[in-house]
Amino acid sequence: MKSLARILGFDTLGDSYAYRDDPVLGYTSARRSAERWVKSTCGYCSVGCGLELGVRGREIVAVKGWDKHPVSLGKLCPKGLSEHQMISAPNRAKYPLLRGRGGKLAHVGWDEAIGTLVDRFTAVQKQNGPGALGVISTGQLLTEEFYALGKLIQLGFGTRNYCGNTTLCMASAVSGYKRSFGSDGPPGAYEDFRVADVTLLIGANIADNHPILCQHVEANKAGFLIVADPRVTKTAMMASLHLPLKPRSDIALLNGMAHVLFREGLVREDFAAAHANGLEELRSFILARYPVERAAALTGLSAETIADVARRYGRARAGMIAWTMGVNHSTQGAETVSAIANLSLLTGHIGRPGASPFSITGQCNAMGTREAGFTSSLPGYRKFEKKEDREELAALWGIEPARIPDARGLAYPDIINAAADGEVRAMWIIATNPAVSYPNQEQLRRAFRSLDFLVVQDGFHPTPTSEYAHLVLPAAIWGEKEGTFTNSERRAGKVNSAVPPPGEARSDFDIFLAVADRLGRRDELFPGWFKPVDAFNEWRRVSRGRLCDYSGMTYETIEAEGGLQWPYSDGFHGSPASRLYSTARFQFEDGRARLFTVDCEPFPDQPDDVFPMILNTGRTVEHWHTRTKTAQVAILERMAPNAWLEMNSSDARALTLSSHDRVDIVSRRGRVRDVELRVTEITAPGQVFMPFHFFETNGNEVTQDAFDPISREPNFKQCAVRVERSARKQGNTLHGTD
Ligand SMILES: Nc1nc2c(c(=O)[nH]1)N[C@H]1C(S)=C(S)[C@@H](COP(=O)(O)OP(=O)(O)OC[C@H]3O[C@@H](n4cnc5c(=O)[nH]c(N)nc54)[C@H](O)[C@@H]3O)O[C@H]1N2
Ligand SMILES: Nc1nc2c(c(=O)[nH]1)N[C@H]1C(S)=C(S)[C@@H](COP(=O)(O)OP(=O)(O)OC[C@H]3O[C@@H](n4cnc5c(=O)[nH]c(N)nc54)[C@H](O)[C@@H]3O)O[C@H]1N2
Ligand code: SF4
Ligand SMILES: [Mo]
């Protein structure tokens, strides 16, 4: 296993990410001038690093790693290290803004802003039914805020049409876990990366996207790391074995591995038969349909390689399969997760140190919304369709069970489609920026144009999305508010406020309370709540006895321990169990997991003569999503100021293109203009890759609006495109969309 530090050209990983005094960036003086240090949890990715904010007066002047933090061990990545710099950015949203008669946004007071929101939403609902209000939230609020927002939307406004950007992200993992194990919830822990004999990372580029997780992988000196990714990513370079499989052939790889396990007697028959349903169906399906030679043809890997990977995983004492968006961002995302779960059930690689099927989450608190939110599940992983779950919640809240819906409402893409069709007439968008991140920008614009009233609640303004708003609500962000975030390994971390928000901005929590007040529902929905800790204490009661049990945690113990992993029940004060299913009892009534037969299907939007290449989209270490934050941080923006397109040298030769040429990327849906070309062997012939962070050159003008029928997650990772040399900028006529 090669070390990331060596790939990046540093002596040690520690040095590369450790805090360094840098006179050019002013860190030296800033660090010395901090008057006090406030402990917190990073607000970018789901690794959940611990950090300390150096405060002077009303300003955060420095950030440093939290020594001995169980996740990050004192290290931070470049985004974490510079996180304070976006807080004082000039484009922070500072005042509520309401669009007046002339069409311009104008400063209004909070009273008028909240009053208008409530009046317009309730008027639309009165006229068109409760479902005419759609709400899209995020994986980036505090758990206390998700919990409050869910109650406000589902019980206060009475609409089920509530979803979040997590459907662009983790929905396939959630659906896959529910199908295979009976509940959402990543079974493993970061410690597993340290002790697994074999780790297979599928569609996860942790070197760019979860950098501090790399230190756990690198600490595993004896382990064998395999990375399955069509690109030679930095993570692939860390691996003992890279599997450059064809785009979206993961199910063929996983089924081919299962074939070798069945054929060579590597299935732990006792475990699989005792703890899962569907073993015989799966055996006949795999033996008949996925001989390793067929898997080889579908994946482009050799049969020997697939057999080698299967044997290593099958024979391992502890085997780990971890994945991220290369798996989830697919019309077969949930099914691919089922195929991963199959392998762990066939081999018994679950519930033990180093043995886990593990979805690495994305956003800082994607987990919090999955557990406490009210979108695809009821709070505490309760199910809409289960009567006892609804009754239990109703009893906890002292309300009629009939007020809790018995099925989820529309998912994110279906809310957008309903808005475009005029069925959803008002929308509230909180902490997400779809005008960059949503896959079908034309349809999104149609939806926005059809709305009677759009509220955008964001820490920054203008953003590409807030420009469409009738009402902009300015929110406090990370560094300015208190609560908890839960990371990929189910660890709740404490987030603290170090400085007040700018101007008149308020925390999302306070905004939700104020809206409930105006609705006349505050006492009913939020009895005795003033601060986030009041929501947390109710959440502890609501999660008690559930898989995601927080009842034994307090803010104080969470902070003192550098985060606590659930389940953490009342009265539990020892070292918490850090993995689920250690007794192999799963979350179905019969305690047994489910095995699934899943077929590998070609992705929609296949290349042809006109659109001959496959576009893959994703991330780079310097930027966070739509760059509302990282574009404000000089060092990050300077390192990656523009989008680029990676193309293999053989394709570049055929198109007579060279590195730094300007190109357009054209699909059946649209065109992205004037992107810098990078000729590289990172991408295979026939494939191109671009980061999706840049609104100016937005890859989502060309990506596809195809969604997983189970999870509703978009197929962001493959669509057919052609690449053209850009027309010269001056004096040319730019052609329209094809
Ligand atoms: N720096 C940075 N870090 C981040 C984020 C960020 O914006 N910037 N965002 C956070 C969030 S919300 C998320 S969800 C995570 C995402 O983390 P990742 O999933 O690691 O990120 P991506 O770059 O979207 O995609 C991962 C890889 O999937 C590969 N891939 C594409 N198609 C396929 C395929 O068919 N099969 C396989 N096996 N692989 C494929 C891509 O080549 C890419 O290298 O990152 C989190 N961390
Ligand atoms: N083509 C392509 N598209 C993709 C992806 C891809 O790989 N390829 N990845 C998808 C994935 S996995 C994800 S997660 C999405 C992410 O997409 P988005 O959610 O749209 O991206 P962010 O930039 O994180 O948007 C968060 C917004 O919330 C604001 N904000 C931050 N903190 C707070 C706060 O505390 N309160 C409030 N009210 N606002 C706040 C920020 O300023 C920003 O505008 O993109 C998806 N889109
Ligand atoms: S790895 Fe993720 S959580 Fe850790 S410092 Fe970087 S962005 Fe923050
Ligand atoms: Mo994500």
XYZ file of C-alpha atoms in Angstrom, residues 91-649:
559
model
C -21.001 37.506 0.451
C -22.422 36.118 3.673
C -26.191 36.586 3.779
C -26.830 39.243 6.418
C -30.426 40.437 6.086
C -33.775 38.926 5.167
C -34.574 39.969 1.602
C -38.040 40.034 0.041
C -38.764 40.480 -3.654
C -40.936 43.529 -4.083
C -43.244 44.679 -6.850
C -40.378 45.884 -9.036
C -38.877 42.396 -8.923
C -35.921 43.464 -6.775
C -34.915 41.841 -3.500
C -35.110 44.366 -0.669
C -34.123 44.284 2.982
C -37.043 43.556 5.341
C -37.205 42.870 9.064
C -37.438 39.339 10.433
C -41.041 39.826 11.508
C -42.111 40.652 8.008
C -39.949 37.879 6.542
C -41.334 35.124 8.769
C -44.862 36.513 8.529
C -44.672 36.503 4.732
C -43.307 32.953 4.667
C -46.124 31.643 6.841
C -48.837 33.634 5.039
C -47.705 32.614 1.559
C -47.141 28.953 2.408
C -50.478 28.585 4.179
C -52.313 30.468 1.424
C -50.861 28.175 -1.244
C -51.776 25.145 0.847
C -55.304 26.402 1.464
C -55.864 26.808 -2.218
C -54.077 23.740 -3.564
C -53.914 21.266 -0.685
C -51.165 20.676 1.921
C -48.916 18.870 -0.593
C -48.570 22.058 -2.643
C -45.730 23.017 -0.301
C -42.438 21.228 -1.059
C -39.359 21.453 1.160
C -35.783 20.497 0.208
C -33.201 20.426 2.958
C -29.691 19.094 3.283
C -27.112 16.970 5.074
C -25.432 20.050 6.505
C -27.645 21.254 9.352
C -27.256 20.185 12.977
C -29.153 17.111 14.148
C -31.196 19.348 16.459
C -32.181 21.421 13.406
C -33.203 18.393 11.345
C -35.307 17.144 14.192
C -37.006 20.525 14.584
C -37.466 21.006 10.837
C -39.018 17.567 10.360
C -41.629 18.260 13.029
C -42.281 21.720 11.660
C -42.819 20.507 8.099
C -44.685 17.246 8.648
C -46.726 18.182 11.715
C -46.765 21.992 11.537
C -47.360 22.560 7.824
C -48.806 19.084 7.304
C -47.006 18.378 4.024
C -45.254 15.101 3.273
C -43.379 16.549 0.331
C -40.163 16.957 2.245
C -36.791 15.649 1.086
C -33.137 16.706 0.988
C -29.945 16.829 -1.038
C -29.149 13.516 0.665
C -31.243 12.000 -2.138
C -28.493 13.234 -4.503
C -25.990 11.508 -2.254
C -26.696 8.767 0.297
C -30.188 7.597 -0.677
C -28.927 4.478 -2.449
C -26.918 3.415 0.607
C -29.958 4.036 2.828
C -32.262 2.011 0.549
C -29.684 -0.745 0.178
C -29.179 -1.064 3.941
C -32.936 -1.125 4.502
C -33.418 -3.835 1.877
C -30.595 -6.068 3.073
C -30.452 -5.502 6.836
C -33.914 -4.149 7.647
C -32.705 -0.708 8.677
C -30.458 2.116 7.671
C -27.210 2.508 9.634
C -23.588 1.873 8.595
C -22.533 -1.247 10.508
C -18.795 -0.540 10.801
C -16.296 1.837 12.344
C -13.157 3.626 11.163
C -11.180 1.212 13.281
C -12.171 -1.461 10.771
C -9.981 0.214 8.148
C -7.039 -0.225 10.512
C -7.499 -3.928 11.124
C -9.115 -5.472 8.027
C -6.963 -8.026 6.188
C -8.551 -6.983 2.922
C -10.282 -3.699 2.135
C -12.143 -3.172 -1.108
C -12.994 0.473 -1.803
C -15.592 0.806 -4.548
C -16.190 4.160 -6.204
C -14.656 6.021 -3.261
C -11.839 8.483 -3.800
C -10.957 9.054 -0.164
C -7.619 10.737 -0.900
C -9.515 13.716 -2.326
C -12.805 13.471 -0.515
C -12.209 11.993 2.918
C -8.510 12.819 3.327
C -8.235 12.279 7.054
C -9.860 8.859 6.771
C -6.730 7.907 4.809
C -4.663 7.811 7.962
C -6.749 4.920 9.279
C -6.315 3.047 5.989
C -2.584 3.780 5.952
C -2.116 2.618 9.532
C -3.115 -0.843 8.320
C 0.348 -1.936 7.225
C -0.483 -5.618 6.826
C -3.759 -5.097 5.019
C -4.331 -5.473 1.284
C -6.101 -2.475 -0.251
C -8.070 -2.862 -3.477
C -9.633 0.152 -5.208
C -12.317 -0.306 -7.868
C -12.651 2.923 -9.876
C -12.661 3.525 -13.633
C -10.142 6.331 -13.000
C -6.624 6.088 -11.621
C -7.461 8.338 -8.686
C -5.034 9.334 -5.915
C -6.773 6.642 -3.888
C -6.125 4.086 -6.632
C -2.451 5.023 -6.332
C -2.526 4.131 -2.629
C -3.844 0.649 -3.416
C -2.057 -2.692 -3.620
C -4.391 -3.466 -6.516
C -6.392 -1.070 -8.686
C -9.378 -2.424 -10.609
C -10.058 -0.028 -13.522
C -13.472 -1.508 -14.219
C -15.766 -0.276 -16.982
C -18.186 2.433 -15.841
C -21.162 0.997 -13.963
C -20.010 -2.627 -14.165
C -19.762 -2.919 -10.364
C -22.632 -5.391 -10.060
C -20.883 -7.665 -12.548
C -17.692 -7.480 -10.475
C -19.553 -8.236 -7.222
C -21.583 -11.057 -8.774
C -18.454 -12.474 -10.405
C -16.798 -12.480 -6.981
C -19.858 -14.268 -5.555
C -19.488 -16.865 -8.314
C -15.930 -17.635 -7.253
C -17.016 -17.821 -3.595
C -19.784 -20.331 -4.409
C -17.689 -22.339 -6.843
C -14.635 -22.614 -4.629
C -16.413 -23.347 -1.366
C -15.549 -19.984 0.163
C -19.117 -19.250 1.240
C -19.593 -19.563 5.009
C -22.679 -21.708 4.537
C -23.359 -21.982 8.283
C -23.414 -18.205 8.728
C -25.346 -17.381 5.574
C -27.961 -20.097 6.107
C -28.444 -19.185 9.756
C -28.696 -15.431 9.331
C -30.043 -14.614 5.875
C -32.950 -15.505 3.613
C -32.521 -16.261 -0.056
C -29.280 -18.271 -0.080
C -30.443 -20.953 -2.507
C -32.020 -18.481 -4.935
C -28.846 -16.428 -4.911
C -26.670 -19.525 -5.430
C -28.610 -20.689 -8.505
C -28.817 -17.173 -9.913
C -25.091 -16.499 -9.549
C -23.965 -19.910 -10.769
C -26.223 -19.698 -13.820
C -25.844 -16.035 -14.698
C -22.483 -14.720 -13.509
C -19.652 -17.095 -14.377
C -16.469 -15.203 -13.720
C -15.727 -15.100 -17.478
C -18.966 -13.189 -18.052
C -18.104 -10.843 -15.210
C -14.726 -10.334 -16.862
C -16.324 -9.425 -20.179
C -18.728 -6.983 -18.506
C -16.121 -5.279 -16.315
C -13.164 -5.321 -18.685
C -11.075 -6.943 -15.916
C -9.488 -10.366 -16.348
C -11.177 -13.459 -14.928
C -7.979 -14.148 -12.942
C -8.096 -10.720 -11.334
C -11.734 -11.116 -10.286
C -10.987 -14.593 -8.918
C -7.958 -13.254 -7.048
C -10.004 -10.480 -5.439
C -12.784 -12.923 -4.510
C -10.319 -15.370 -2.928
C -8.593 -12.674 -0.948
C -11.920 -11.389 0.375
C -13.351 -14.869 0.932
C -10.301 -16.168 2.784
C -9.689 -13.034 4.837
C -10.128 -13.258 8.574
C -11.763 -9.843 8.351
C -12.850 -8.296 5.049
C -14.188 -4.824 4.491
C -16.064 -3.342 1.531
C -16.499 0.419 1.663
C -18.082 2.581 -0.991
C -19.214 6.083 -1.817
C -20.598 7.830 -4.897
C -19.194 5.545 -7.596
C -21.817 3.134 -6.246
C -24.643 5.398 -5.050
C -24.816 7.767 -8.059
C -26.486 5.259 -10.310
C -29.904 4.104 -11.470
C -28.820 0.780 -9.939
C -27.345 2.323 -6.775
C -29.539 0.556 -4.223
C -29.109 -2.756 -6.062
C -25.341 -2.359 -6.098
C -25.467 -1.862 -2.329
C -27.496 -5.089 -2.091
C -24.798 -6.891 -4.100
C -22.176 -5.599 -1.634
C -24.299 -6.704 1.323
C -24.667 -10.141 -0.332
C -20.889 -10.628 -0.288
C -20.583 -9.678 3.364
C -23.419 -12.039 4.321
C -21.998 -14.904 2.240
C -18.626 -14.598 3.954
C -19.754 -13.504 7.430
C -17.728 -10.309 7.056
C -20.032 -8.235 9.227
C -20.247 -7.204 12.867
C -16.617 -7.985 13.708
C -13.507 -5.787 13.872
C -12.345 -5.218 10.290
C -15.410 -6.899 8.818
C -18.085 -4.564 7.526
C -20.020 -3.398 4.498
C -19.534 0.312 5.043
C -20.989 3.306 3.228
C -18.713 6.278 3.687
C -21.145 9.174 3.937
C -20.585 12.563 2.353
C -21.760 15.661 4.186
C -20.866 16.551 7.770
C -24.284 15.514 9.035
C -25.844 13.324 6.375
C -26.220 10.778 9.168
C -28.093 13.176 11.461
C -30.804 13.770 8.903
C -31.130 10.051 8.214
C -31.648 9.345 11.930
C -33.576 12.334 13.272
C -35.103 13.685 10.094
C -38.571 13.105 8.825
C -37.880 12.552 5.106
C -37.527 8.942 3.925
C -38.034 7.541 7.464
C -39.649 8.734 10.677
C -37.313 9.880 13.476
C -35.306 7.054 15.062
C -35.326 4.933 11.873
C -39.039 4.309 12.416
C -41.047 3.439 9.348
C -43.928 5.448 7.920
C -45.723 2.274 6.920
C -45.497 0.649 10.365
C -48.491 1.357 12.604
C -46.651 0.604 15.866
C -43.893 3.029 14.908
C -46.383 5.819 14.250
C -48.236 5.080 17.477
C -45.037 5.053 19.494
C -43.999 8.434 18.123
C -47.463 9.893 18.620
C -47.379 8.763 22.258
C -43.941 10.315 22.749
C -45.221 13.596 21.321
C -48.661 13.452 22.867
C -50.475 13.768 19.522
C -53.054 11.746 17.582
C -51.335 8.950 15.582
C -53.433 9.908 12.561
C -51.371 13.103 12.245
C -48.281 11.093 11.310
C -48.325 10.141 7.623
C -48.359 6.425 6.779
C -46.202 6.769 3.669
C -43.414 9.096 2.721
C -44.212 11.965 0.404
C -42.452 12.895 -2.821
C -38.694 12.446 -3.092
C -36.469 15.317 -4.266
C -36.685 14.767 -8.060
C -40.418 14.165 -7.776
C -40.876 17.435 -5.874
C -39.026 19.231 -8.684
C -41.154 17.498 -11.325
C -44.336 18.307 -9.400
C -43.272 21.956 -9.235
C -42.610 22.023 -12.976
C -46.104 20.553 -13.461
C -47.659 23.199 -11.189
C -48.685 20.776 -8.445
C -46.110 21.955 -5.931
C -46.623 25.723 -5.873
C -44.405 26.915 -3.021
C -40.978 25.701 -2.035
C -38.563 26.154 0.851
C -34.922 25.340 0.072
C -32.623 25.099 3.080
C -28.826 24.735 2.923
C -28.534 23.316 -0.562
C -27.781 24.873 -3.920
C -29.613 22.925 -6.621
C -28.915 25.508 -9.338
C -25.466 23.898 -9.402
C -25.948 20.430 -7.960
C -29.192 19.138 -9.493
C -28.820 16.877 -12.536
C -31.416 18.342 -14.871
C -30.884 22.091 -14.821
C -33.452 22.803 -17.534
C -36.164 21.006 -15.580
C -35.069 22.752 -12.365
C -35.368 26.152 -14.020
C -38.820 25.183 -15.291
C -39.769 24.242 -11.727
C -38.436 27.490 -10.254
C -40.234 29.560 -12.880
C -43.556 27.848 -12.146
C -43.500 28.468 -8.394
C -45.713 31.071 -6.760
C -43.295 31.465 -3.884
C -39.719 30.283 -3.328
C -37.866 30.716 -0.030
C -34.101 30.106 0.040
C -32.454 29.897 3.453
C -28.680 30.028 3.124
C -25.554 31.298 4.854
C -24.494 33.050 1.641
C -26.160 35.383 -0.844
C -26.222 35.643 -3.751
C -25.914 31.988 -4.672
C -27.080 30.586 -8.025
C -30.190 29.321 -6.190
C -30.909 32.333 -3.976
C -31.091 34.485 -7.099
C -34.384 32.761 -7.930
C -35.854 33.348 -4.462
C -38.838 35.508 -3.588
C -37.587 35.488 -0.007
C -34.001 34.977 1.184
C -33.484 34.053 4.832
C -29.914 34.657 6.075
C -28.623 31.768 8.164
C -25.835 31.426 10.687
C -23.372 28.734 9.636
C -20.769 26.417 11.145
C -18.669 28.318 13.693
C -21.676 30.389 14.693
C -24.039 27.769 16.073
C -24.260 24.909 18.527
C -25.427 21.309 18.280
C -24.219 17.945 16.996
C -23.105 16.326 13.723
C -22.934 12.545 13.280
C -20.146 11.173 11.088
C -19.878 8.078 8.861
C -19.069 5.768 11.761
C -22.179 6.828 13.715
C -20.171 9.144 15.968
C -22.005 12.215 17.250
C -19.577 15.124 17.543
C -20.161 18.394 19.358
C -20.310 21.556 17.274
C -19.831 24.828 19.110
C -20.482 28.446 18.418
C -17.349 30.578 18.542
C -18.591 33.858 17.072
C -21.958 35.542 16.448
C -23.453 35.471 12.927
C -23.041 38.534 10.693
C -25.674 41.270 10.402
C -29.118 39.997 11.273
C -28.470 36.358 10.300
C -30.007 33.786 12.663
C -29.357 30.108 13.233
C -31.582 27.728 11.279
C -32.790 26.462 14.652
C -34.019 29.917 15.686
C -35.640 30.419 12.296
C -37.592 27.155 12.648
C -38.744 28.153 16.136
C -39.841 31.558 14.892
C -41.816 30.003 12.022
C -43.541 27.615 14.446
C -44.364 30.571 16.666
C -45.938 32.445 13.788
C -47.903 29.343 12.793
C -49.246 29.272 16.345
C -47.759 25.801 16.853
C -44.627 26.471 18.883
C -45.888 25.128 22.223
C -47.246 22.018 20.614
C -44.247 21.251 18.401
C -41.412 22.580 20.508
C -42.604 22.606 24.123
C -40.182 24.450 26.369
C -37.545 24.681 23.636
C -35.277 27.682 23.524
C -31.896 26.255 22.644
C -30.566 23.336 20.589
C -29.971 21.342 23.782
C -33.746 21.296 24.360
C -34.206 19.590 20.991
C -31.322 17.254 21.749
C -32.899 16.179 25.013
C -36.170 15.392 23.261
C -34.248 13.532 20.555
C -32.556 11.442 23.257
C -36.011 10.359 24.455
C -37.299 9.733 20.950
C -34.255 7.631 19.994
C -34.234 5.613 23.235
C -34.352 1.887 22.537
C -33.945 2.370 18.811
C -30.938 1.195 16.772
C -29.712 4.807 16.712
C -30.009 5.236 20.472
C -28.660 8.570 21.778
C -30.356 8.393 25.160
C -27.160 8.031 27.209
C -25.343 10.945 25.573
C -25.092 14.495 26.843
C -23.423 17.501 25.233
C -20.779 17.340 27.948
C -19.881 13.670 27.465
C -19.899 13.984 23.675
C -17.443 16.848 23.849
C -15.264 15.275 26.514
C -14.820 12.058 24.496
C -14.300 13.688 21.094
C -17.622 12.217 19.976
C -19.683 9.159 20.938
C -20.876 6.396 18.641
C -24.460 5.207 18.778
C -26.035 3.019 19.998
C -25.371 4.686 23.337
C -28.238 3.894 25.632
C -29.213 5.443 28.922
C -26.992 4.331 31.721
C -24.264 3.196 29.341
C -20.983 4.623 30.485
C -18.360 2.210 29.255
C -16.601 2.171 25.978
C -19.362 2.084 23.378
C -19.806 -0.816 21.011
C -18.544 0.526 17.744
C -20.265 -1.793 15.262
C -23.751 -3.058 14.539
C -24.927 -6.646 14.016
C -22.224 -8.268 16.124
C -24.778 -10.935 17.082
C -25.874 -11.242 13.442
C -29.409 -10.324 14.434
C -30.723 -8.009 11.752
C -33.496 -5.435 11.868
C -36.237 -7.508 10.219
C -38.952 -9.055 12.420
C -37.373 -12.492 11.988
C -33.896 -11.142 12.706
C -32.602 -12.441 9.369
C -30.944 -10.401 6.647
C -32.042 -10.655 3.004
C -29.920 -11.748 0.036
C -30.848 -10.252 -3.350
C -30.405 -11.401 -6.906
C -29.438 -8.327 -8.897
C -28.553 -8.092 -12.552
C -25.977 -5.756 -14.041
C -27.777 -3.546 -16.541
C -26.284 -1.115 -19.043
C -26.511 2.479 -17.848
C -29.074 4.692 -19.548
C -27.809 7.217 -22.104
C -25.287 4.914 -23.808
C -22.699 6.480 -26.114
C -23.253 6.382 -29.886
C -21.649 7.948 -32.961
C -22.860 11.437 -32.122
C -22.106 11.306 -28.379
C -19.262 8.783 -28.275
C -17.725 9.393 -24.813
C -18.806 8.667 -21.244
C -18.732 11.667 -18.884
C -17.969 10.967 -15.220
C -18.356 13.785 -12.662
C -17.082 14.178 -9.102
C -14.839 16.112 -6.768
C -11.418 17.494 -5.992
C -9.791 17.925 -2.575
C -9.712 21.739 -2.629
C -13.404 22.436 -3.155
C -16.629 21.777 -1.369
C -19.578 21.121 -3.683
C -20.935 24.339 -5.156
C -18.084 26.440 -3.720
C -20.253 28.869 -1.752
C -17.691 28.310 1.000
C -14.413 27.264 -0.600
C -14.423 29.931 -3.323
C -14.114 32.376 -0.405
C -10.909 30.788 0.867
C -7.985 32.264 -1.060
C -5.624 29.315 -0.785
C -8.215 26.784 -1.950
C -9.528 28.952 -4.761
C -6.011 29.665 -5.962
C -5.196 25.960 -6.095
C -8.272 25.110 -8.163
C -9.743 28.260 -9.711
C -11.527 26.626 -12.665
C -13.102 23.434 -13.848
C -11.218 21.103 -16.173
C -11.914 18.052 -18.281
C -9.678 14.991 -17.993
C -9.240 13.061 -21.246
C -7.059 10.124 -22.202
C -4.180 10.898 -24.574
